[in-house]
Coordinates of N, CA and C and ligand atoms in Angstrom, one line a residue:
S20 N 12.4 15.9 14.5 CA 11.3 16.7 14.5 C 10.5 16.6 15.8
L21 N 9.7 17.6 16.1 CA 9.0 17.6 17.4 C 7.8 16.7 17.3
L22 N 7.7 15.9 18.4 CA 6.5 15.0 18.4 C 5.6 15.6 19.5
S23 N 4.3 15.6 19.1 CA 3.3 16.2 20.1 C 3.2 15.3 21.3
R24 N 2.6 15.8 22.4 CA 2.5 15.1 23.6 C 1.8 13.8 23.5
K25 N 0.8 13.8 22.6 CA 0.1 12.5 22.4 C 0.8 11.5 21.5
G26 N 2.0 12.0 21.0 CA 2.8 11.1 20.2 C 2.3 11.2 18.7
R27 N 3.1 10.6 17.9 CA 2.8 10.7 16.5 C 1.8 9.7 16.1
G28 N 1.2 9.9 14.9 CA 0.3 8.9 14.4 C 1.1 7.7 13.8
I29 N 0.4 6.6 13.6 CA 1.1 5.4 13.0 C 0.8 5.3 11.5
L30 N 1.8 4.8 10.8 CA 1.6 4.7 9.4 C 1.5 3.2 9.0
V31 N 0.3 2.9 8.4 CA -0.1 1.5 8.1 C -0.3 1.4 6.6
A32 N 0.3 0.4 6.0 CA 0.1 0.1 4.6 C -0.6 -1.3 4.4
F33 N -1.5 -1.3 3.4 CA -2.1 -2.6 3.0 C -1.6 -2.9 1.6
E34 N -1.1 -4.1 1.4 CA -0.5 -4.5 0.2 C -1.1 -5.9 -0.3
G35 N -0.8 -6.2 -1.5 CA -1.2 -7.5 -2.0 C -1.7 -7.4 -3.5
C36 N -1.9 -8.6 -4.1 CA -2.4 -8.6 -5.5 C -3.8 -8.0 -5.5
D37 N -4.3 -7.8 -6.8 CA -5.6 -7.3 -6.9 C -6.7 -8.3 -6.4
R38 N -7.8 -7.7 -5.9 CA -8.9 -8.5 -5.4 C -8.7 -9.3 -4.2
G39 N -7.8 -8.8 -3.3 CA -7.5 -9.5 -2.1 C -8.3 -9.0 -0.9
G40 N -9.1 -7.9 -1.2 CA -9.9 -7.3 -0.1 C -9.2 -6.2 0.7
K41 N -8.1 -5.6 0.1 CA -7.4 -4.5 0.7 C -8.3 -3.3 1.1
S42 N -9.1 -2.9 0.1 CA -9.9 -1.7 0.3 C -10.9 -1.9 1.4
T43 N -11.5 -3.1 1.4 CA -12.4 -3.4 2.5 C -11.8 -3.3 3.9
Q44 N -10.6 -4.0 4.0 CA -9.9 -4.0 5.3 C -9.4 -2.6 5.7
C45 N -9.0 -1.8 4.7 CA -8.6 -0.4 4.9 C -9.7 0.4 5.6
K46 N -10.8 0.2 4.9 CA -12.0 1.0 5.4 C -12.4 0.5 6.8
M47 N -12.4 -0.8 7.0 CA -12.8 -1.3 8.3 C -11.8 -0.8 9.4
L48 N -10.5 -0.7 9.1 CA -9.6 -0.2 10.1 C -9.8 1.3 10.3
V49 N -10.0 2.0 9.2 CA -10.3 3.5 9.4 C -11.5 3.7 10.2
D50 N -12.6 3.0 10.0 CA -13.8 3.1 10.8 C -13.5 2.8 12.2
Y51 N -12.7 1.7 12.5 CA -12.4 1.4 13.9 C -11.7 2.5 14.6
F52 N -10.7 3.1 13.9 CA -10.0 4.3 14.4 C -10.9 5.4 14.8
K53 N -11.9 5.7 13.8 CA -12.8 6.8 14.1 C -13.7 6.5 15.3
T54 N -14.3 5.3 15.3 CA -15.2 5.0 16.4 C -14.6 5.0 17.8
T55 N -13.2 4.8 17.8 CA -12.5 4.8 19.1 C -11.9 6.1 19.4
G56 N -12.2 7.1 18.6 CA -11.8 8.5 18.8 C -10.4 8.8 18.4
R57 N -9.8 7.9 17.6 CA -8.4 8.1 17.2 C -8.5 9.0 15.9
D58 N -7.5 9.9 15.8 CA -7.4 10.7 14.5 C -6.9 9.9 13.4
V59 N -7.5 9.9 12.3 CA -7.1 9.0 11.2 C -7.3 9.6 9.8
A60 N -6.5 9.3 8.9 CA -6.7 9.7 7.5 C -6.4 8.5 6.6
H61 N -7.1 8.5 5.5 CA -7.1 7.3 4.6 C -6.5 7.8 3.2
F62 N -5.5 7.1 2.7 CA -4.9 7.4 1.4 C -5.0 6.1 0.6
S63 N -5.2 6.3 -0.7 CA -5.2 5.2 -1.7 C -4.2 5.5 -2.8
F64 N -3.3 4.6 -3.1 CA -2.4 4.8 -4.2 C -2.7 3.7 -5.3
P65 N -2.8 4.1 -6.6 CA -2.6 5.5 -7.0 C -3.7 6.4 -6.6
D66 N -3.4 7.7 -6.2 CA -4.4 8.7 -6.0 C -4.8 9.2 -7.4
R67 N -5.9 8.8 -7.8 CA -6.3 9.1 -9.2 C -6.9 10.5 -9.4
T68 N -6.9 11.3 -8.3 CA -7.5 12.6 -8.4 C -6.5 13.7 -8.8
T69 N -5.2 13.5 -8.7 CA -4.3 14.5 -9.0 C -4.0 14.5 -10.5
I70 N -3.3 15.5 -11.0 CA -2.9 15.5 -12.5 C -2.1 14.2 -12.8
I71 N -1.2 13.9 -12.0 CA -0.4 12.7 -12.3 C -1.3 11.4 -12.2
G72 N -2.2 11.5 -11.2 CA -3.1 10.3 -11.0 C -4.0 10.1 -12.1
Q73 N -4.4 11.2 -12.8 CA -5.3 11.1 -13.9 C -4.6 10.4 -15.1
S74 N -3.3 10.6 -15.3 CA -2.7 9.9 -16.4 C -2.5 8.4 -16.1
I75 N -2.3 8.2 -14.8 CA -2.2 6.8 -14.3 C -3.5 6.1 -14.5
D76 N -4.6 6.8 -14.2 CA -6.0 6.2 -14.3 C -6.3 5.8 -15.7
S77 N -5.9 6.7 -16.6 CA -6.2 6.5 -18.0 C -5.4 5.3 -18.6
Y78 N -4.2 5.2 -18.1 CA -3.3 4.1 -18.4 C -3.9 2.8 -17.9
L79 N -4.3 2.8 -16.7 CA -4.8 1.5 -16.1 C -6.1 1.1 -16.8
Q80 N -6.9 2.0 -17.2 CA -8.1 1.7 -17.9 C -7.9 1.4 -19.4
G81 N -6.6 1.4 -19.8 CA -6.3 1.1 -21.2 C -6.7 2.2 -22.2
K82 N -7.0 3.4 -21.7 CA -7.4 4.5 -22.6 C -6.2 5.2 -23.1
S83 N -5.0 4.9 -22.5 CA -3.7 5.5 -23.1 C -2.6 4.5 -22.8
E84 N -1.5 4.7 -23.6 CA -0.3 3.9 -23.4 C 0.8 4.8 -22.8
L85 N 1.6 4.2 -21.9 CA 2.7 4.9 -21.4 C 3.9 3.9 -21.4
E86 N 5.1 4.4 -21.6 CA 6.3 3.6 -21.6 C 6.4 3.1 -20.2
D87 N 6.9 1.8 -20.0 CA 6.9 1.1 -18.7 C 7.8 1.9 -17.6
H88 N 8.9 2.4 -18.0 CA 9.7 3.1 -17.0 C 9.0 4.4 -16.6
A89 N 8.5 5.0 -17.6 CA 7.8 6.3 -17.4 C 6.6 6.2 -16.4
V90 N 5.8 5.1 -16.7 CA 4.6 5.0 -15.8 C 5.1 4.6 -14.4
H91 N 6.2 3.8 -14.3 CA 6.7 3.5 -12.9 C 7.1 4.8 -12.2
L92 N 7.7 5.7 -12.9 CA 8.1 7.0 -12.2 C 6.8 7.8 -11.9
L93 N 5.8 7.7 -12.7 CA 4.6 8.4 -12.4 C 3.9 7.9 -11.1
F94 N 3.9 6.6 -11.0 CA 3.3 6.0 -9.8 C 4.1 6.5 -8.5
S95 N 5.4 6.5 -8.7 CA 6.3 7.0 -7.6 C 6.0 8.5 -7.3
A96 N 6.0 9.3 -8.3 CA 5.7 10.7 -8.2 C 4.4 10.9 -7.5
N97 N 3.4 10.1 -7.8 CA 2.1 10.1 -7.2 C 2.1 9.9 -5.7
R98 N 3.1 9.1 -5.2 CA 3.3 9.0 -3.8 C 4.0 10.2 -3.2
W99 N 5.1 10.6 -3.9 CA 5.9 11.7 -3.4 C 5.0 13.0 -3.2
E100 N 4.1 13.2 -4.2 CA 3.3 14.4 -4.1 C 2.4 14.4 -2.8
A101 N 2.1 13.2 -2.3 CA 1.3 13.1 -1.0 C 2.1 13.2 0.2
V102 N 3.5 13.1 0.1 CA 4.3 13.0 1.3 C 4.2 14.2 2.2
P103 N 4.1 15.5 1.7 CA 4.0 16.6 2.7 C 2.8 16.5 3.6
K104 N 1.7 16.0 3.0 CA 0.4 15.8 3.7 C 0.6 14.7 4.7
I105 N 1.1 13.6 4.3 CA 1.3 12.4 5.1 C 2.2 12.7 6.4
T106 N 3.3 13.3 6.1 CA 4.2 13.6 7.2 C 3.6 14.6 8.2
Q107 N 2.9 15.6 7.7 CA 2.3 16.6 8.6 C 1.2 15.9 9.5
L108 N 0.4 15.1 8.8 CA -0.6 14.3 9.6 C 0.0 13.5 10.7
I109 N 1.0 12.7 10.3 CA 1.7 11.8 11.3 C 2.3 12.6 12.5
E110 N 3.0 13.7 12.1 CA 3.6 14.5 13.2 C 2.6 15.1 14.1
R111 N 1.4 15.4 13.6 CA 0.4 16.0 14.4 C -0.5 15.0 15.2
G112 N -0.1 13.7 15.0 CA -0.8 12.7 15.8 C -1.9 12.0 15.1
T113 N -2.0 12.2 13.8 CA -3.1 11.5 13.0 C -2.5 10.3 12.4
S114 N -3.1 9.1 12.6 CA -2.6 7.9 11.9 C -3.0 7.9 10.5
V115 N -2.2 7.3 9.6 CA -2.5 7.3 8.2 C -2.5 5.8 7.7
I116 N -3.7 5.5 7.1 CA -3.9 4.1 6.6 C -3.8 4.2 5.1
M117 N -2.9 3.4 4.5 CA -2.8 3.5 3.0 C -3.1 2.2 2.3
D118 N -4.0 2.4 1.3 CA -4.4 1.3 0.5 C -3.4 1.2 -0.7
R119 N -2.4 0.3 -0.6 CA -1.2 0.2 -1.5 C -0.2 1.3 -1.3
Y120 N 1.1 1.0 -1.6 CA 2.1 1.9 -1.4 C 3.3 1.6 -2.3
A121 N 4.5 1.9 -1.9 CA 5.7 1.7 -2.8 C 5.9 0.2 -3.1
F122 N 5.4 -0.7 -2.3 CA 5.6 -2.2 -2.6 C 4.8 -2.6 -3.8
S123 N 3.7 -2.0 -4.0 CA 2.9 -2.2 -5.2 C 3.7 -1.7 -6.4
G124 N 4.3 -0.5 -6.2 CA 5.0 0.1 -7.3 C 6.1 -0.9 -7.8
V125 N 6.9 -1.4 -6.8 CA 8.0 -2.3 -7.2 C 7.4 -3.6 -7.7
A126 N 6.4 -4.2 -7.0 CA 5.9 -5.5 -7.4 C 5.3 -5.5 -8.8
F127 N 4.6 -4.5 -9.2 CA 3.9 -4.5 -10.5 C 4.8 -4.2 -11.6
T128 N 5.8 -3.3 -11.4 CA 6.8 -3.0 -12.4 C 7.8 -4.1 -12.6
A129 N 8.3 -4.7 -11.5 CA 9.3 -5.7 -11.6 C 8.7 -7.0 -12.2
A130 N 7.4 -7.1 -12.2 CA 6.8 -8.3 -12.8 C 6.8 -8.2 -14.3
K131 N 7.2 -7.0 -14.8 CA 7.3 -6.8 -16.3 C 8.6 -7.3 -16.7
K132 N 8.7 -7.7 -18.0 CA 10.0 -8.2 -18.5 C 11.0 -7.1 -18.6
G133 N 12.2 -7.4 -18.2 CA 13.3 -6.5 -18.4 C 13.5 -5.5 -17.2
F134 N 12.8 -5.7 -16.1 CA 12.9 -4.9 -14.9 C 13.5 -5.6 -13.7
D135 N 14.4 -5.0 -12.9 CA 14.8 -5.6 -11.7 C 14.4 -4.8 -10.5
V136 N 14.3 -5.5 -9.4 CA 13.8 -4.9 -8.1 C 14.6 -3.7 -7.7
T137 N 15.9 -3.8 -7.8 CA 16.8 -2.7 -7.4 C 16.4 -1.4 -8.1
W138 N 16.3 -1.5 -9.4 CA 15.9 -0.3 -10.2 C 14.6 0.2 -9.8
C139 N 13.6 -0.7 -9.6 CA 12.3 -0.4 -9.3 C 12.1 0.3 -7.9
K140 N 13.0 -0.1 -7.0 CA 12.9 0.5 -5.6 C 13.4 2.0 -5.6
Y141 N 14.3 2.3 -6.5 CA 15.1 3.5 -6.3 C 14.2 4.8 -6.2
P142 N 13.2 5.0 -7.1 CA 12.5 6.3 -7.0 C 11.7 6.4 -5.7
D143 N 11.4 5.3 -5.0 CA 10.6 5.4 -3.8 C 11.5 5.4 -2.5
R144 N 12.8 5.3 -2.7 CA 13.7 5.3 -1.6 C 13.6 6.6 -0.9
G145 N 13.4 6.5 0.5 CA 13.3 7.8 1.3 C 11.9 8.2 1.6
L146 N 10.9 7.5 1.0 CA 9.5 7.8 1.4 C 9.3 7.5 2.9
P147 N 8.3 8.1 3.5 CA 8.0 7.6 4.9 C 7.8 6.1 5.0
C148 N 8.4 5.5 5.9 CA 8.4 4.0 6.0 C 7.2 3.6 6.9
P149 N 6.3 2.7 6.3 CA 5.2 2.3 7.2 C 5.7 1.6 8.4
D150 N 5.0 1.8 9.5 CA 5.3 1.1 10.8 C 4.9 -0.4 10.6
I151 N 3.9 -0.6 9.8 CA 3.5 -2.0 9.6 C 2.9 -2.1 8.2
V152 N 3.1 -3.3 7.6 CA 2.5 -3.6 6.3 C 1.7 -4.8 6.4
F153 N 0.4 -4.7 6.1 CA -0.4 -5.9 6.1 C -0.5 -6.4 4.6
Y154 N 0.0 -7.6 4.4 CA 0.0 -8.2 3.1 C -1.1 -9.2 3.0
L155 N -2.2 -8.9 2.2 CA -3.3 -9.7 2.1 C -3.0 -10.7 1.0
E156 N -2.8 -12.0 1.4 CA -2.4 -13.0 0.5 C -3.6 -13.8 0.0
I157 N -3.6 -13.9 -1.3 CA -4.7 -14.6 -2.0 C -4.2 -15.4 -3.2
A158 N -4.6 -16.6 -3.4 CA -4.1 -17.3 -4.6 C -4.8 -16.7 -5.8
T159 N -4.1 -16.7 -6.9 CA -4.6 -16.0 -8.1 C -6.0 -16.6 -8.5
K160 N -6.1 -17.9 -8.4 CA -7.4 -18.5 -8.8 C -8.6 -18.0 -8.0
D161 N -8.3 -17.8 -6.7 CA -9.4 -17.3 -5.8 C -9.7 -15.8 -6.1
A162 N -8.6 -15.0 -6.4 CA -8.8 -13.6 -6.7 C -9.6 -13.5 -8.0
M163 N -9.3 -14.4 -9.0 CA -9.9 -14.3 -10.3 C -11.4 -14.6 -10.2
S164 N -11.8 -15.4 -9.2 CA -13.2 -15.7 -9.1 C -14.0 -14.6 -8.4
R165 N -13.3 -13.6 -7.9 CA -14.0 -12.5 -7.2 C -14.5 -11.5 -8.2
A166 N -15.5 -10.7 -7.9 CA -16.2 -9.8 -8.8 C -15.3 -8.8 -9.5
S167 N -15.5 -8.6 -10.7 CA -14.9 -7.6 -11.6 C -13.3 -7.8 -11.8
F168 N -12.8 -8.9 -11.5 CA -11.4 -9.2 -11.8 C -11.3 -9.2 -13.3
G169 N -10.3 -8.5 -13.8 CA -10.1 -8.5 -15.2 C -10.5 -7.3 -16.0
N170 N -10.9 -6.3 -15.2 CA -11.4 -5.0 -15.9 C -10.2 -4.1 -16.2
E171 N -9.2 -4.1 -15.4 CA -8.1 -3.1 -15.6 C -6.8 -3.8 -16.1
R172 N -5.9 -3.0 -16.6 CA -4.6 -3.5 -17.0 C -4.0 -4.2 -15.8
Y173 N -3.2 -5.2 -15.9 CA -2.6 -6.0 -14.8 C -3.5 -7.1 -14.2
E174 N -4.8 -7.0 -14.4 CA -5.7 -8.0 -13.8 C -5.8 -9.2 -14.7
K175 N -4.7 -9.8 -14.9 CA -4.6 -11.1 -15.6 C -3.8 -12.1 -14.8
A176 N -4.3 -13.3 -14.8 CA -3.8 -14.4 -13.9 C -2.3 -14.5 -14.0
E177 N -1.7 -14.6 -15.2 CA -0.3 -14.9 -15.3 C 0.5 -13.7 -14.7
F178 N 0.1 -12.5 -15.0 CA 0.8 -11.3 -14.5 C 0.7 -11.2 -12.9
Q179 N -0.5 -11.5 -12.4 CA -0.7 -11.5 -10.9 C 0.2 -12.5 -10.2
E180 N 0.5 -13.7 -10.9 CA 1.4 -14.7 -10.3 C 2.8 -14.1 -10.2
R181 N 3.2 -13.3 -11.2 CA 4.5 -12.7 -11.3 C 4.6 -11.6 -10.2
V182 N 3.5 -10.9 -10.0 CA 3.5 -9.8 -9.0 C 3.7 -10.5 -7.6
A183 N 2.9 -11.6 -7.4 CA 3.0 -12.2 -6.1 C 4.5 -12.7 -5.8
K184 N 5.2 -13.1 -6.8 CA 6.6 -13.6 -6.6 C 7.5 -12.4 -6.2
V185 N 7.2 -11.2 -6.8 CA 8.1 -10.1 -6.4 C 7.7 -9.7 -5.0
Y186 N 6.4 -9.7 -4.6 CA 6.1 -9.3 -3.2 C 6.8 -10.2 -2.2
K187 N 7.0 -11.5 -2.6 CA 7.7 -12.4 -1.7 C 9.1 -11.9 -1.4
E188 N 9.7 -11.4 -2.4 CA 11.1 -10.9 -2.3 C 11.1 -9.6 -1.4
L189 N 10.0 -8.9 -1.3 CA 10.1 -7.6 -0.7 C 9.7 -7.7 0.8
K190 N 9.1 -8.8 1.2 CA 8.7 -9.0 2.6 C 9.8 -8.7 3.6
S191 N 9.5 -8.0 4.7 CA 10.5 -7.8 5.7 C 9.8 -8.0 7.1
D192 N 10.5 -7.7 8.2 CA 10.0 -8.0 9.5 C 8.8 -7.1 9.8
D193 N 8.6 -6.0 9.1 CA 7.5 -5.1 9.4 C 6.2 -5.6 8.7
W194 N 6.3 -6.8 8.0 CA 5.1 -7.3 7.3 C 4.4 -8.3 8.1
R195 N 3.1 -8.3 8.0 CA 2.2 -9.3 8.5 C 1.5 -9.9 7.3
V196 N 1.7 -11.2 7.1 CA 1.0 -11.9 6.0 C -0.4 -12.3 6.6
V197 N -1.4 -11.9 5.9 CA -2.8 -12.2 6.3 C -3.5 -13.1 5.2
D198 N -4.0 -14.2 5.7 CA -4.8 -15.1 4.8 C -6.1 -14.4 4.4
A199 N -6.1 -13.9 3.1 CA -7.2 -13.1 2.7 C -8.5 -13.8 2.3
L200 N -8.4 -15.1 2.4 CA -9.6 -15.9 2.0 C -10.6 -16.1 3.1
R201 N -10.2 -15.7 4.3 CA -11.2 -15.9 5.5 C -12.2 -14.8 5.5
D202 N -13.2 -15.0 6.5 CA -14.2 -14.0 6.7 C -13.7 -12.6 7.0
M203 N -14.2 -11.6 6.4 CA -13.6 -10.3 6.5 C -13.6 -9.7 7.9
N204 N -14.6 -10.2 8.7 CA -14.6 -9.7 10.1 C -13.5 -10.3 10.9
E205 N -13.2 -11.6 10.6 CA -12.1 -12.3 11.3 C -10.8 -11.7 10.9
I206 N -10.6 -11.3 9.7 CA -9.4 -10.7 9.2 C -9.2 -9.3 9.9
H207 N -10.3 -8.6 10.0 CA -10.3 -7.3 10.6 C -9.9 -7.4 12.1
E208 N -10.4 -8.4 12.8 CA -10.1 -8.6 14.2 C -8.6 -8.8 14.4
E209 N -8.0 -9.6 13.5 CA -6.6 -9.9 13.5 C -5.7 -8.6 13.3
I210 N -6.2 -7.9 12.3 CA -5.4 -6.6 11.9 C -5.5 -5.6 13.1
K211 N -6.7 -5.5 13.6 CA -7.0 -4.6 14.7 C -6.1 -4.9 15.9
S212 N -6.0 -6.1 16.3 CA -5.2 -6.5 17.5 C -3.7 -6.3 17.3
T213 N -3.3 -6.5 16.0 CA -1.9 -6.2 15.7 C -1.6 -4.8 15.8
V214 N -2.5 -3.9 15.3 CA -2.3 -2.5 15.3 C -2.3 -1.9 16.8
I215 N -3.2 -2.4 17.6 CA -3.3 -2.0 19.0 C -2.0 -2.3 19.7
K216 N -1.5 -3.5 19.5 CA -0.2 -3.9 20.2 C 1.0 -3.0 19.7
L217 N 0.9 -2.6 18.5 CA 2.0 -1.8 17.9 C 2.0 -0.4 18.3
E218 N 0.8 0.2 18.4 CA 0.6 1.6 18.6 C 1.5 2.2 19.7
D219 N 1.5 1.7 20.9 CA 2.3 2.3 22.0 C 3.8 2.3 21.7
N220 N 4.2 1.3 21.0 CA 5.7 1.2 20.7 C 6.1 2.3 19.8
V221 N 5.3 2.6 18.8 CA 5.8 3.6 17.8 C 5.4 5.0 18.0
K222 N 4.5 5.3 18.9 CA 4.0 6.6 19.2 C 5.1 7.7 19.4
Y223 N 6.1 7.3 20.1 CA 7.2 8.3 20.5 C 8.5 8.0 19.8
S224 N 8.4 7.2 18.7 CA 9.6 7.0 17.9 C 9.5 7.8 16.6
E225 N 10.6 8.0 16.0 CA 10.7 8.7 14.7 C 10.2 7.8 13.6
L226 N 9.5 8.5 12.7 CA 9.1 7.7 11.5 C 10.4 7.5 10.7
K227 N 10.6 6.3 10.2 CA 11.8 5.9 9.4 C 11.6 6.2 7.9
N228 N 12.7 6.1 7.2 CA 12.6 6.3 5.7 C 12.7 5.0 5.0
L229 N 11.9 4.8 4.0 CA 11.9 3.5 3.3 C 13.2 3.3 2.5
W230 N 13.7 2.0 2.6 CA 14.8 1.5 1.8 C 16.1 2.4 1.9
T231 N 16.3 3.0 3.1 CA 17.6 3.8 3.2 C 18.5 3.1 4.2
Ligands
TMP317 P1 -6.0 -0.3 -7.4 O1 -6.8 -1.3 -8.1 O2 -5.7 -0.6 -6.0 O3 -6.6 1.1 -7.5 O4 -4.6 -0.2 -8.1 C1 -4.5 0.0 -9.5 C2 -3.5 -0.9 -10.1 O5 -2.3 -0.2 -10.2 C3 -3.2 -2.2 -9.5 O6 -3.3 -3.2 -10.5 C4 -1.9 -2.1 -9.0 C5 -1.2 -1.1 -9.8 N1 -0.1 -0.3 -9.2 C6 1.1 -0.2 -9.8 O7 1.3 -0.8 -10.9 N2 2.0 0.6 -9.3 C7 1.8 1.3 -8.1 O8 2.7 2.0 -7.7 C8 0.5 1.2 -7.5 C9 0.3 2.0 -6.3 C10 -0.4 0.4 -8.1
MG318 MG1 -7.8 -2.5 -9.0

């Protein structure tokens, strides 16, 4: 595909267990991009605003039940429905910062009994591949002590431990593990400098496809 003269945008994903500060760091990075005049867009998965996202939201709040395979596919479909927007933004030079992505999809489903990572990855195979993934690492006991842990489905200590184990299996060279227990400004500085170093390298390269 044609890349604009200023190059494409970069695709950044934030991942990790619940209550690790992903949303805060996402927002801080988006604000940094804005204040430095970079074009940027912010996505969160699940995107609870779409029709698919509304069923996921109801499931997460425990207002409805869904079969485990079925909800896995809904989470994936919720990413695929955003792909036309994401690829268009990236191609036109806008960077996209995502709060959770396919790695969450795999980690949370594979943490359930009777699921394997290979099966879980398949529906997300071919999605735009993030140029970098920041994994905000936090011990379950520290996450649990943070505000409002325990309000939604999956926010239980034993399950989060299982999720963390799957994440470990998914880590690749494009991941940066960030110690999430530190001061949020310190974390932001680290993330910012990593992104700045990466930017020029990826600007004129093609976006890859995930797990292909
Ligand atoms: P959130 O708290 O970041 O909004 O995410 C909601 C929950 O959904 C969180 O516990 C992680 C889980 N999740 C999945 O199970 N599969 C997915 O594909 C995604 C994106 C999130
Ligand atoms: Mg949550």
